[in-house]
Tab-separated table of C-alpha atoms and ligand atoms in Angstrom:
chain	number	residue	atom	x	y	z
A	1	MET	CA	-0.335	0.230	-0.133
A	2	LYS	CA	2.837	2.252	1.355
A	3	HIS	CA	4.778	1.121	-1.853
A	4	ASN	CA	1.576	2.274	-4.116
A	5	ILE	CA	0.656	5.341	-2.726
A	6	SER	CA	4.460	6.574	-2.629
A	7	ARG	CA	4.236	5.448	-7.196
A	8	ARG	CA	1.287	6.774	-6.965
A	9	SER	CA	2.536	10.053	-6.037
A	10	PHE	CA	5.490	9.546	-7.768
A	11	LEU	CA	3.554	9.082	-11.114
A	12	GLN	CA	2.088	12.511	-9.633
A	13	LYS	CA	5.938	14.241	-9.586
A	14	VAL	CA	5.835	12.798	-13.457
A	15	ALA	CA	3.055	13.943	-15.062
A	16	VAL	CA	3.556	17.782	-13.121
A	17	GLY	CA	7.439	17.505	-14.599
A	18	ALA	CA	5.673	16.450	-18.057
A	19	ALA	CA	4.268	19.745	-17.497
A	20	ALA	CA	6.689	21.807	-16.743
A	21	ALA	CA	8.754	20.481	-19.632
A	22	SER	CA	5.967	21.432	-22.194
A	23	PHE	CA	5.898	24.607	-20.603
A	24	PRO	CA	9.488	24.900	-19.434
A	25	TYR	CA	9.736	28.989	-19.739
A	26	GLN	CA	6.672	29.467	-18.580
A	27	ILE	CA	5.965	32.168	-15.458
A	28	GLY	CA	2.348	32.258	-15.772
A	29	LYS	CA	-0.510	33.998	-13.338
A	30	ALA	CA	0.358	30.572	-11.053
A	31	GLY	CA	3.844	31.715	-10.583
A	32	ALA	CA	3.098	35.158	-10.202
A	33	SER	CA	3.536	35.567	-6.632
A	34	VAL	CA	7.347	33.471	-6.230
A	35	SER	CA	8.390	34.662	-9.833
A	36	ARG	CA	7.035	38.218	-11.192
A	37	PRO	CA	11.069	40.108	-10.139
A	38	ASN	CA	11.582	43.450	-10.516
A	39	ILE	CA	12.417	44.529	-13.600
A	40	ILE	CA	15.897	47.152	-14.237
A	41	PHE	CA	16.669	48.219	-17.974
A	42	ILE	CA	19.633	50.285	-18.131
A	43	MET	CA	20.652	50.933	-21.407
A	44	ALA	CA	23.556	53.991	-23.205
A	45	ASP	CA	22.791	56.057	-25.289
A	46	ASP	CA	25.158	55.529	-29.064
A	47	LEU	CA	27.698	53.088	-27.526
A	48	GLY	CA	28.799	50.658	-29.893
A	49	TYR	CA	28.497	46.650	-30.491
A	50	GLY	CA	32.739	47.395	-29.820
A	51	ASP	CA	32.336	49.463	-27.139
A	52	ILE	CA	32.088	47.042	-24.292
A	53	GLY	CA	35.195	44.320	-23.465
A	54	CYS	CA	32.524	41.244	-23.449
A	55	TYR	CA	32.525	43.244	-26.993
A	56	GLY	CA	35.618	43.159	-27.825
A	57	GLN	CA	36.178	46.744	-27.260
A	58	LYS	CA	40.399	46.583	-26.467
A	59	LYS	CA	41.553	50.271	-25.329
A	60	PHE	CA	39.213	50.413	-22.949
A	61	GLN	CA	37.985	49.131	-20.072
A	62	THR	CA	34.728	47.675	-18.330
A	63	PRO	CA	35.171	45.598	-15.895
A	64	ASN	CA	31.547	45.738	-14.584
A	65	ILE	CA	29.657	45.656	-17.980
A	66	ASP	CA	31.402	42.564	-18.080
A	67	LEU	CA	30.829	40.659	-15.158
A	68	ILE	CA	27.331	41.543	-15.936
A	69	ALA	CA	27.559	39.432	-18.499
A	70	THR	CA	29.786	36.954	-16.579
A	71	GLU	CA	26.775	36.338	-14.106
A	72	GLY	CA	24.287	36.412	-16.935
A	73	ILE	CA	23.693	36.004	-20.522
A	74	ARG	CA	25.510	37.649	-23.275
A	75	PHE	CA	23.319	38.088	-26.884
A	76	THR	CA	25.086	38.706	-29.860
A	77	GLN	CA	22.268	39.340	-32.560
A	78	CYS	CA	20.076	41.927	-30.491
A	79	TYR	CA	19.407	45.356	-31.868
A	80	ALA	CA	18.011	48.343	-31.143
A	81	GLY	CA	14.944	49.288	-32.626
A	82	SER	CA	15.925	52.397	-35.174
A	83	THR	CA	19.835	53.803	-35.467
A	84	ILE	CA	18.771	56.796	-33.970
A	85	CYS	CA	16.950	57.818	-30.788
A	86	ALA	CA	13.371	59.004	-30.524
A	87	PRO	CA	12.786	56.067	-33.194
A	88	SER	CA	14.394	53.647	-30.936
A	89	ARG	CA	12.972	54.184	-27.832
A	90	SER	CA	9.322	54.831	-29.552
A	91	VAL	CA	10.090	51.016	-30.707
A	92	LEU	CA	11.323	49.908	-27.215
A	93	MET	CA	7.858	51.856	-25.068
A	94	THR	CA	5.624	50.702	-27.589
A	95	GLY	CA	5.981	47.078	-28.144
A	96	GLN	CA	5.949	48.609	-32.579
A	97	HIS	CA	8.162	47.973	-34.921
A	98	THR	CA	9.688	51.349	-35.985
A	99	GLY	CA	6.480	50.706	-39.100
A	100	HIS	CA	4.054	50.485	-36.495
A	101	THR	CA	5.124	52.924	-33.935
A	102	ARG	CA	3.627	57.136	-33.046
A	103	ILE	CA	7.530	57.644	-33.481
A	104	ARG	CA	9.755	56.688	-36.374
A	105	GLY	CA	12.680	59.738	-36.712
A	106	ASN	CA	13.432	62.488	-34.017
A	107	MET	CA	11.751	64.877	-35.964
A	108	CYS	CA	9.125	65.029	-38.431
A	109	THR	CA	7.798	66.243	-41.353
A	110	VAL	CA	4.052	66.863	-40.795
A	111	GLY	CA	2.397	67.141	-37.609
A	112	GLY	CA	3.815	66.686	-33.955
A	113	SER	CA	4.781	70.006	-31.705
A	114	ILE	CA	6.540	72.258	-33.562
A	115	GLY	CA	10.260	73.941	-31.252
A	116	TYR	CA	13.624	74.608	-31.335
A	117	LYS	CA	16.527	72.527	-32.008
A	118	GLY	CA	19.188	75.090	-30.865
A	119	LYS	CA	18.226	77.590	-33.647
A	120	GLN	CA	15.807	75.381	-35.522
A	121	GLN	CA	12.114	75.410	-35.488
A	122	VAL	CA	11.515	71.464	-36.106
A	123	ARG	CA	8.512	69.479	-35.448
A	124	ARG	CA	9.171	66.536	-33.398
A	125	MET	CA	6.074	64.015	-32.782
A	126	TYR	CA	5.340	62.490	-29.357
A	127	LEU	CA	3.130	58.835	-28.122
A	128	THR	CA	0.393	60.274	-27.512
A	129	GLU	CA	-2.910	58.701	-25.123
A	130	GLU	CA	-4.024	55.369	-27.894
A	131	ASP	CA	0.218	54.088	-27.236
A	132	GLN	CA	0.676	51.297	-24.432
A	133	THR	CA	4.154	51.656	-23.144
A	134	VAL	CA	5.879	49.924	-20.755
A	135	GLY	CA	4.918	51.205	-17.799
A	136	ASN	CA	1.398	51.352	-18.616
A	137	VAL	CA	1.722	47.431	-19.023
A	138	LEU	CA	3.750	47.437	-15.762
A	139	GLN	CA	1.907	50.121	-14.165
A	140	LYS	CA	-1.404	47.756	-14.459
A	141	ALA	CA	0.359	44.952	-12.972
A	142	GLY	CA	0.973	46.516	-9.903
A	143	TYR	CA	5.030	47.682	-10.504
A	144	LYS	CA	6.229	51.069	-8.874
A	145	THR	CA	7.453	52.781	-12.638
A	146	CYS	CA	10.490	55.254	-12.786
A	147	LEU	CA	13.281	56.793	-15.315
A	148	ILE	CA	15.754	57.944	-15.112
A	149	GLY	CA	17.437	60.157	-17.675
A	150	LYS	CA	16.449	60.682	-21.061
A	151	TRP	CA	12.909	60.975	-22.029
A	152	HIS	CA	12.707	61.777	-25.858
A	153	LEU	CA	9.486	59.926	-26.709
A	154	GLY	CA	7.166	64.322	-25.976
A	155	ALA	CA	8.790	66.117	-27.693
A	156	TYR	CA	7.572	69.939	-27.098
A	157	ASN	CA	4.177	68.640	-25.912
A	158	PRO	CA	4.395	68.943	-21.755
A	159	ASP	CA	1.740	66.933	-21.152
A	160	ALA	CA	3.166	63.909	-22.479
A	161	GLY	CA	5.791	63.049	-20.543
A	162	PRO	CA	7.591	59.849	-19.288
A	163	LEU	CA	3.973	60.819	-15.788
A	164	ASP	CA	1.180	60.921	-18.550
A	165	ARG	CA	2.863	57.338	-20.131
A	166	GLY	CA	2.621	55.328	-17.498
A	167	PHE	CA	5.661	56.243	-14.993
A	168	ASP	CA	5.073	57.152	-11.451
A	169	GLU	CA	7.879	58.629	-11.088
A	170	PHE	CA	10.004	60.988	-13.382
A	171	TYR	CA	13.792	62.488	-12.572
A	172	GLY	CA	15.572	63.676	-15.570
A	173	TRP	CA	15.493	65.570	-19.274
A	174	LEU	CA	12.905	66.618	-21.287
A	175	ILE	CA	13.634	68.092	-24.638
A	176	ARG	CA	11.047	71.467	-25.096
A	177	THR	CA	13.024	72.339	-21.732
A	178	GLY	CA	16.458	72.987	-23.532
A	179	THR	CA	18.419	74.307	-19.395
A	180	THR	CA	17.770	70.256	-18.479
A	181	GLY	CA	19.304	68.684	-20.511
A	182	GLY	CA	23.599	68.305	-21.860
A	183	TYR	CA	26.011	66.538	-19.298
A	184	TYR	CA	26.244	69.479	-16.573
A	185	PRO	CA	22.271	71.070	-16.441
A	186	PRO	CA	21.644	73.453	-14.836
A	187	GLN	CA	17.960	72.595	-14.504
A	188	ARG	CA	16.235	68.921	-13.493
A	189	TYR	CA	12.824	67.795	-13.214
A	190	ARG	CA	11.943	65.795	-10.091
A	191	ASN	CA	8.527	64.394	-11.318
A	192	ARG	CA	6.237	67.322	-12.314
A	193	GLU	CA	8.607	69.469	-10.647
A	194	LEU	CA	12.002	71.915	-12.792
A	195	TYR	CA	13.934	72.924	-10.261
A	196	ASP	CA	17.327	74.793	-9.895
A	197	VAL	CA	20.584	71.876	-9.761
A	198	PRO	CA	22.452	72.925	-7.313
A	199	GLY	CA	26.681	73.369	-8.104
A	200	ASN	CA	25.688	73.781	-12.235
A	201	GLU	CA	24.046	77.910	-11.932
A	202	ASN	CA	26.357	79.503	-14.069
A	203	ASN	CA	27.791	77.104	-16.334
A	204	ALA	CA	29.705	75.319	-13.366
A	205	LYS	CA	29.471	72.137	-12.861
A	206	SER	CA	29.233	70.364	-10.504
A	207	TYR	CA	26.699	67.790	-10.882
A	208	TYR	CA	27.424	65.475	-14.040
A	209	GLU	CA	24.425	64.114	-15.851
A	210	PRO	CA	24.808	60.527	-15.147
A	211	ASP	CA	26.827	60.769	-12.061
A	212	LYS	CA	22.720	62.582	-11.163
A	213	CYS	CA	21.301	59.869	-12.558
A	214	THR	CA	22.918	56.989	-10.712
A	215	GLN	CA	22.593	58.845	-7.774
A	216	GLU	CA	18.357	59.127	-8.086
A	217	ALA	CA	18.568	55.605	-9.433
A	218	ILE	CA	20.536	53.952	-6.293
A	219	GLU	CA	17.073	56.527	-3.949
A	220	PHE	CA	14.577	54.685	-6.024
A	221	LEU	CA	16.435	51.221	-4.974
A	222	LYS	CA	16.177	52.552	-1.512
A	223	ASN	CA	12.973	53.443	-1.638
A	224	ASN	CA	10.944	50.911	-3.408
A	225	ASN	CA	12.995	47.633	-2.371
A	226	ASN	CA	9.843	46.287	-0.173
A	227	ARG	CA	7.612	46.287	-4.066
A	228	ARG	CA	7.856	44.934	-6.977
A	229	PHE	CA	8.627	47.529	-9.324
A	230	PHE	CA	10.324	48.859	-13.097
A	231	LEU	CA	13.479	50.837	-12.991
A	232	TYR	CA	14.227	52.354	-16.632
A	233	LEU	CA	17.506	53.593	-16.443
A	234	ALA	CA	18.320	55.536	-19.832
A	235	TYR	CA	21.226	57.580	-19.385
A	236	ASN	CA	22.468	59.284	-21.676
A	237	SER	CA	25.934	58.439	-21.912
A	238	PRO	CA	28.166	58.677	-24.195
A	239	HIS	CA	25.698	60.699	-26.470
A	240	SER	CA	28.249	63.904	-27.762
A	241	PRO	CA	29.307	66.246	-26.452
A	242	LEU	CA	32.402	64.790	-24.939
A	243	GLU	CA	32.629	65.533	-21.882
A	244	VAL	CA	33.678	64.058	-18.652
A	245	PRO	CA	35.075	65.691	-15.092
A	246	ASP	CA	37.687	63.093	-15.451
A	247	LEU	CA	39.802	61.137	-17.324
A	248	GLY	CA	40.792	58.894	-14.840
A	249	PRO	CA	42.509	55.935	-15.983
A	250	TYR	CA	43.716	57.150	-19.591
A	251	THR	CA	44.511	60.402	-18.006
A	252	ASP	CA	48.469	59.477	-19.197
A	253	GLU	CA	47.002	58.228	-22.438
A	254	ASP	CA	49.807	59.353	-24.946
A	255	TRP	CA	45.853	60.195	-26.829
A	256	PRO	CA	44.227	63.268	-27.857
A	257	ALA	CA	42.226	64.763	-25.649
A	258	HIS	CA	38.952	63.815	-27.256
A	259	ILE	CA	39.815	60.426	-28.001
A	260	LYS	CA	41.043	60.199	-23.668
A	261	THR	CA	37.264	61.893	-22.902
A	262	TYR	CA	35.346	59.506	-24.643
A	263	ALA	CA	37.189	56.219	-22.670
A	264	ALA	CA	37.066	57.964	-19.897
A	265	MET	CA	33.377	58.502	-20.504
A	266	VAL	CA	32.168	55.023	-20.503
A	267	TYR	CA	34.996	54.023	-18.884
A	268	ARG	CA	32.469	55.896	-15.899
A	269	LEU	CA	29.390	55.151	-17.333
A	270	ASP	CA	31.230	51.690	-15.767
A	271	GLN	CA	32.163	52.535	-12.453
A	272	ASN	CA	28.331	53.821	-12.515
A	273	ILE	CA	26.707	50.976	-12.939
A	274	ARG	CA	28.655	48.740	-10.800
A	275	LYS	CA	27.505	51.329	-8.030
A	276	VAL	CA	23.522	50.134	-9.253
A	277	MET	CA	24.239	46.619	-9.116
A	278	GLN	CA	26.210	46.652	-5.728
A	279	THR	CA	22.830	48.783	-4.843
A	280	LEU	CA	20.949	45.600	-5.331
A	281	LYS	CA	23.113	43.241	-3.105
A	282	GLU	CA	23.462	45.352	-0.531
A	283	LEU	CA	19.476	45.801	-0.254
A	284	ASN	CA	19.138	42.302	-0.684
A	285	ILE	CA	16.870	42.474	-3.903
A	286	ASP	CA	19.945	40.916	-6.359
A	287	GLU	CA	17.813	38.043	-6.967
A	288	LYS	CA	14.585	39.048	-6.913
A	289	THR	CA	15.658	41.527	-9.629
A	290	ILE	CA	15.813	41.336	-13.633
A	291	VAL	CA	18.286	43.505	-14.817
A	292	PHE	CA	19.126	44.555	-18.627
A	293	PHE	CA	21.802	46.663	-20.092
A	294	CYS	CA	21.706	48.019	-23.881
A	295	SER	CA	22.607	50.700	-26.222
A	296	ASP	CA	19.622	52.561	-27.704
A	297	ASN	CA	21.740	52.679	-31.393
A	298	GLY	CA	24.826	52.572	-32.747
A	299	PRO	CA	28.372	54.663	-32.638
A	300	ARG	CA	27.985	57.870	-33.569
A	301	SER	CA	30.893	59.371	-36.582
A	302	GLU	CA	29.372	62.211	-37.550
A	303	PRO	CA	28.742	65.571	-37.851
A	304	THR	CA	32.641	66.644	-36.910
A	305	GLN	CA	36.005	64.437	-37.184
A	306	GLN	CA	36.602	64.037	-33.278
A	307	LEU	CA	32.965	61.536	-33.482
A	308	THR	CA	34.738	60.291	-36.760
A	309	GLU	CA	37.753	59.857	-35.040
A	310	VAL	CA	36.658	58.447	-31.687
A	311	ALA	CA	34.824	55.535	-33.558
A	312	ASP	CA	37.134	54.745	-35.858
A	313	PHE	CA	40.302	55.255	-33.110
A	314	PHE	CA	38.585	52.701	-30.241
A	315	ASP	CA	36.916	50.694	-33.334
A	316	SER	CA	32.782	51.513	-32.049
A	317	ASN	CA	30.969	49.251	-34.474
A	318	GLY	CA	33.639	46.237	-33.681
A	319	PRO	CA	33.198	43.665	-37.237
A	320	LEU	CA	30.091	45.511	-38.409
A	321	GLN	CA	29.575	47.882	-41.258
A	322	GLY	CA	28.020	51.287	-40.328
A	323	HIS	CA	27.132	53.616	-37.574
A	324	LYS	CA	23.887	55.547	-35.992
A	325	ARG	CA	22.153	57.360	-38.969
A	326	ASP	CA	22.933	53.676	-40.667
A	327	LEU	CA	20.796	50.470	-41.640
A	328	TYR	CA	23.329	48.622	-41.902
A	329	GLU	CA	23.940	46.445	-38.874
A	330	GLY	CA	26.273	48.540	-37.689
A	331	GLY	CA	23.370	51.544	-36.716
A	332	ILE	CA	21.351	49.284	-35.457
A	333	ARG	CA	22.518	45.371	-34.125
A	334	VAL	CA	23.314	46.711	-30.341
A	335	PRO	CA	25.271	45.059	-26.861
A	336	MET	CA	22.461	43.122	-25.140
A	337	ILE	CA	22.927	41.954	-21.352
A	338	VAL	CA	20.434	40.265	-19.168
A	339	ARG	CA	21.103	39.208	-15.635
A	340	TRP	CA	18.859	37.334	-13.579
A	341	PRO	CA	21.525	35.313	-10.620
A	342	GLY	CA	19.101	31.744	-10.273
A	343	ARG	CA	17.325	31.670	-13.222
A	344	VAL	CA	18.948	33.769	-16.907
A	345	PRO	CA	21.978	31.255	-17.292
A	346	ALA	CA	25.393	32.520	-15.213
A	347	GLY	CA	28.310	33.240	-18.204
A	348	LYS	CA	26.062	32.147	-21.202
A	349	THR	CA	26.611	33.170	-24.618
A	350	SER	CA	23.528	33.230	-27.306
A	351	ASP	CA	22.717	34.056	-31.214
A	352	PHE	CA	19.026	34.608	-31.081
A	353	ALA	CA	18.109	37.743	-32.670
A	354	TRP	CA	15.550	39.921	-31.201
A	355	TYR	CA	14.785	43.197	-31.032
A	356	PHE	CA	13.279	46.459	-28.424
A	357	ALA	CA	10.060	45.508	-30.623
A	358	ASP	CA	10.429	42.459	-28.087
A	359	PHE	CA	10.873	44.265	-24.611
A	360	LEU	CA	7.465	45.597	-23.927
A	361	SER	CA	6.441	41.238	-24.508
A	362	THR	CA	8.833	39.842	-22.049
A	363	ALA	CA	8.363	42.499	-19.420
A	364	ALA	CA	5.127	41.626	-19.672
A	365	GLU	CA	5.467	38.079	-19.376
A	366	LEU	CA	7.684	38.459	-16.600
A	367	ALA	CA	4.850	40.289	-14.466
A	368	GLY	CA	2.576	37.813	-15.234
A	369	THR	CA	0.117	40.145	-17.125
A	370	GLU	CA	-1.385	40.155	-20.695
A	371	THR	CA	0.429	41.225	-23.223
A	372	PRO	CA	-2.127	44.554	-25.045
A	373	LYS	CA	-2.325	43.362	-28.858
A	374	ASN	CA	-1.427	44.868	-32.213
A	375	ILE	CA	2.229	44.044	-31.299
A	376	ASP	CA	5.550	43.399	-33.316
A	377	GLY	CA	7.295	41.675	-29.934
A	378	VAL	CA	7.079	38.552	-28.549
A	379	SER	CA	8.414	37.589	-25.053
A	380	ILE	CA	11.897	36.169	-24.971
A	381	VAL	CA	11.857	34.616	-21.578
A	382	PRO	CA	12.514	31.510	-22.451
A	383	VAL	CA	15.571	32.342	-24.698
A	384	MET	CA	16.484	34.358	-21.300
A	385	LEU	CA	15.722	31.443	-18.864
A	386	GLY	CA	17.559	28.843	-21.359
A	387	LYS	CA	14.676	27.190	-22.229
A	388	SER	CA	14.085	27.729	-26.144
A	389	GLU	CA	14.861	29.082	-28.976
A	390	ASP	CA	11.545	27.748	-31.027
A	391	LEU	CA	9.948	31.721	-30.412
A	392	GLY	CA	8.752	30.924	-34.522
A	393	ASP	CA	9.735	32.296	-37.971
A	394	ARG	CA	9.252	35.870	-38.154
A	395	PHE	CA	10.708	38.874	-39.917
A	396	LEU	CA	12.351	42.023	-37.865
A	397	TYR	CA	11.618	45.171	-39.579
A	398	TRP	CA	13.180	48.838	-39.746
A	399	GLU	CA	12.344	51.887	-41.791
A	400	TYR	CA	14.189	55.214	-41.334
A	401	PHE	CA	12.773	58.210	-43.195
A	402	GLU	CA	16.900	60.541	-42.562
A	403	LYS	CA	17.946	59.218	-45.683
A	404	GLY	CA	14.915	58.944	-48.126
A	405	PHE	CA	12.947	56.039	-47.035
A	406	GLN	CA	15.015	53.242	-46.046
A	407	GLN	CA	14.032	50.417	-45.277
A	408	ALA	CA	15.950	46.768	-43.798
A	409	VAL	CA	15.158	43.487	-42.182
A	410	ARG	CA	15.839	40.411	-40.740
A	411	TRP	CA	14.982	37.219	-41.606
A	412	ARG	CA	16.564	34.269	-40.580
A	413	ASN	CA	20.525	34.487	-40.791
A	414	PHE	CA	19.620	36.939	-43.589
A	415	LYS	CA	19.622	41.175	-44.285
A	416	ALA	CA	17.845	42.673	-46.860
A	417	ILE	CA	18.410	46.149	-46.603
A	418	ARG	CA	16.695	48.770	-49.369
A	419	LEU	CA	18.659	52.327	-49.087
A	420	LYS	CA	16.679	53.891	-51.797
A	421	GLN	CA	12.842	53.677	-52.451
A	422	GLY	CA	12.384	51.517	-56.172
A	423	GLU	CA	15.519	50.243	-56.072
A	424	PRO	CA	16.245	47.120	-55.350
A	425	LEU	CA	17.053	45.353	-52.124
A	426	LEU	CA	20.007	44.207	-51.517
A	427	LEU	CA	21.100	41.357	-49.151
A	428	PHE	CA	23.630	39.604	-46.437
A	429	ASP	CA	24.228	36.551	-45.338
A	430	LEU	CA	25.180	37.308	-41.655
A	431	SER	CA	26.018	33.771	-40.870
A	432	GLU	CA	29.254	34.143	-43.040
A	433	ASP	CA	29.297	38.166	-43.904
A	434	ILE	CA	28.924	40.274	-40.714
A	435	GLY	CA	30.384	43.299	-41.852
A	436	GLU	CA	27.291	43.373	-44.519
A	437	GLN	CA	30.238	43.539	-47.858
A	438	ASN	CA	28.413	40.511	-50.233
A	439	ASN	CA	25.156	41.264	-51.877
A	440	VAL	CA	23.899	37.794	-52.103
A	441	ALA	CA	20.419	38.653	-54.276
A	442	GLU	CA	21.224	37.880	-57.449
A	443	LYS	CA	22.078	34.193	-56.041
A	444	HIS	CA	19.048	33.381	-53.339
A	445	PRO	CA	15.575	35.210	-55.269
A	446	GLU	CA	13.932	32.960	-53.544
A	447	VAL	CA	14.917	34.700	-50.537
A	448	ILE	CA	14.686	38.454	-51.914
A	449	SER	CA	10.774	36.765	-53.068
A	450	GLN	CA	9.936	36.250	-49.564
A	451	ILE	CA	11.337	38.981	-48.092
A	452	GLU	CA	9.713	41.898	-50.945
A	453	GLU	CA	6.524	39.478	-49.883
A	454	TYR	CA	7.125	40.047	-46.564
A	455	LEU	CA	7.690	44.458	-46.541
A	456	LYS	CA	4.208	44.788	-48.540
A	457	THR	CA	2.855	43.391	-45.183
A	458	ALA	CA	5.725	44.727	-42.627
A	459	ARG	CA	4.156	49.057	-42.068
A	460	THR	CA	0.627	51.260	-41.543
A	461	GLU	CA	0.801	54.848	-43.621
A	462	SER	CA	2.482	57.255	-40.879
A	463	LEU	CA	0.286	60.479	-41.109
A	464	ASN	CA	3.603	62.315	-39.765
A	465	TRP	CA	6.120	60.413	-41.820
A	466	PRO	CA	4.002	60.442	-45.003
A	467	ILE	CA	6.500	57.992	-47.827
A	468	LYS	CA	4.368	58.137	-51.293
A	469	LEU	CA	4.911	54.370	-52.122
A	470	GLU	CA	5.832	53.665	-55.872
A	471	SER	CA	4.321	50.866	-57.479
B	501	CA	CA1	21.281	57.462	-29.376
């Protein structure tokens, strides 16, 4: 009898095990109370694929970002939402790629809100109330949501700030308030309140923006360590202008000043990230917290000679072709590291291809909540947990307007780019040509026709970035 009972319980365990094995990664609602980690998404600005030690950088060090990779999973084929700031962030926040998301460029041609970039009058589009952000989704799932640093999705509209689009707290800067930008901003936002940053008045330089963000992040973690939270920590570093309080370990290098400055900026960012990671340990929330680290687009190599020299000297795009403002890999492929002790396998490298449009679904699954409808992404949780890489055969899509209407598609190991409307697609086989040097379109007509078919359905017309599609 005893034997039978234990046999039955053994069989039950097998059955449970088998059910778990068919959905090994499912966090779902049942597991919600034991799982549902805090989510920290750390994003650098214009940091290249080759700018991190564990992605091949040799001339300067990023030991703390590398440590996150040692303790987590490092993705070698993760892509940003766009090759420039605002649309990349719009994709990240809405789960829609640039063929659907609200903000498809830094400046729009029609509509939007009007303001000044320097002395130039420009139009910029902002997220509207119809746009469901990661903040909205996690807020509804009971998370405290906080943005620190760069929003870039509010344009000149005072009613489209982070607090209007799903964030409970905001510490940082907005495009519409010029005095809040730069590395030593004289003013800053604390939620809706604009205040003078002590020590930065009259061009004084006491508070370096990335240091300030770090301090605010630590403060937020300390105040919220007893509840679930989503912290979106969007540094503006190492975006130009090249500025840093000190040159750190690169002071005595025999390099030109701008080269030393860039190395010191990334080094300082790395040091700041160490402080954030240390705080998780001190607060004993390390294992309850999943941390993402990435960049919003490729490294910048324009418009100044200095920026070109920096990108060349450090080989900031690594083995990739192109930089920020290109749809070649160098413009959109970014470092992406994910760490969750005990859940995400430590020290793993994955070549699974995914992009910012997947973050909303991923965050929703982590939070045990529903993913909104009409989005382009899928949850990457099974891949991160090392359970499955079979998420279906899909196309990743980008469009970009600053050089005319350009499009790019990633499908399996292929990457297609259309540099000019009406021109044939270029095709690269990334499995043997990561630098996109050899156009293999003629060798693979069936791939081209598959991608052309997909492109007919890839996008919807934008009111703010209208194009005339040539038939
Ligand atoms: Ca950027």
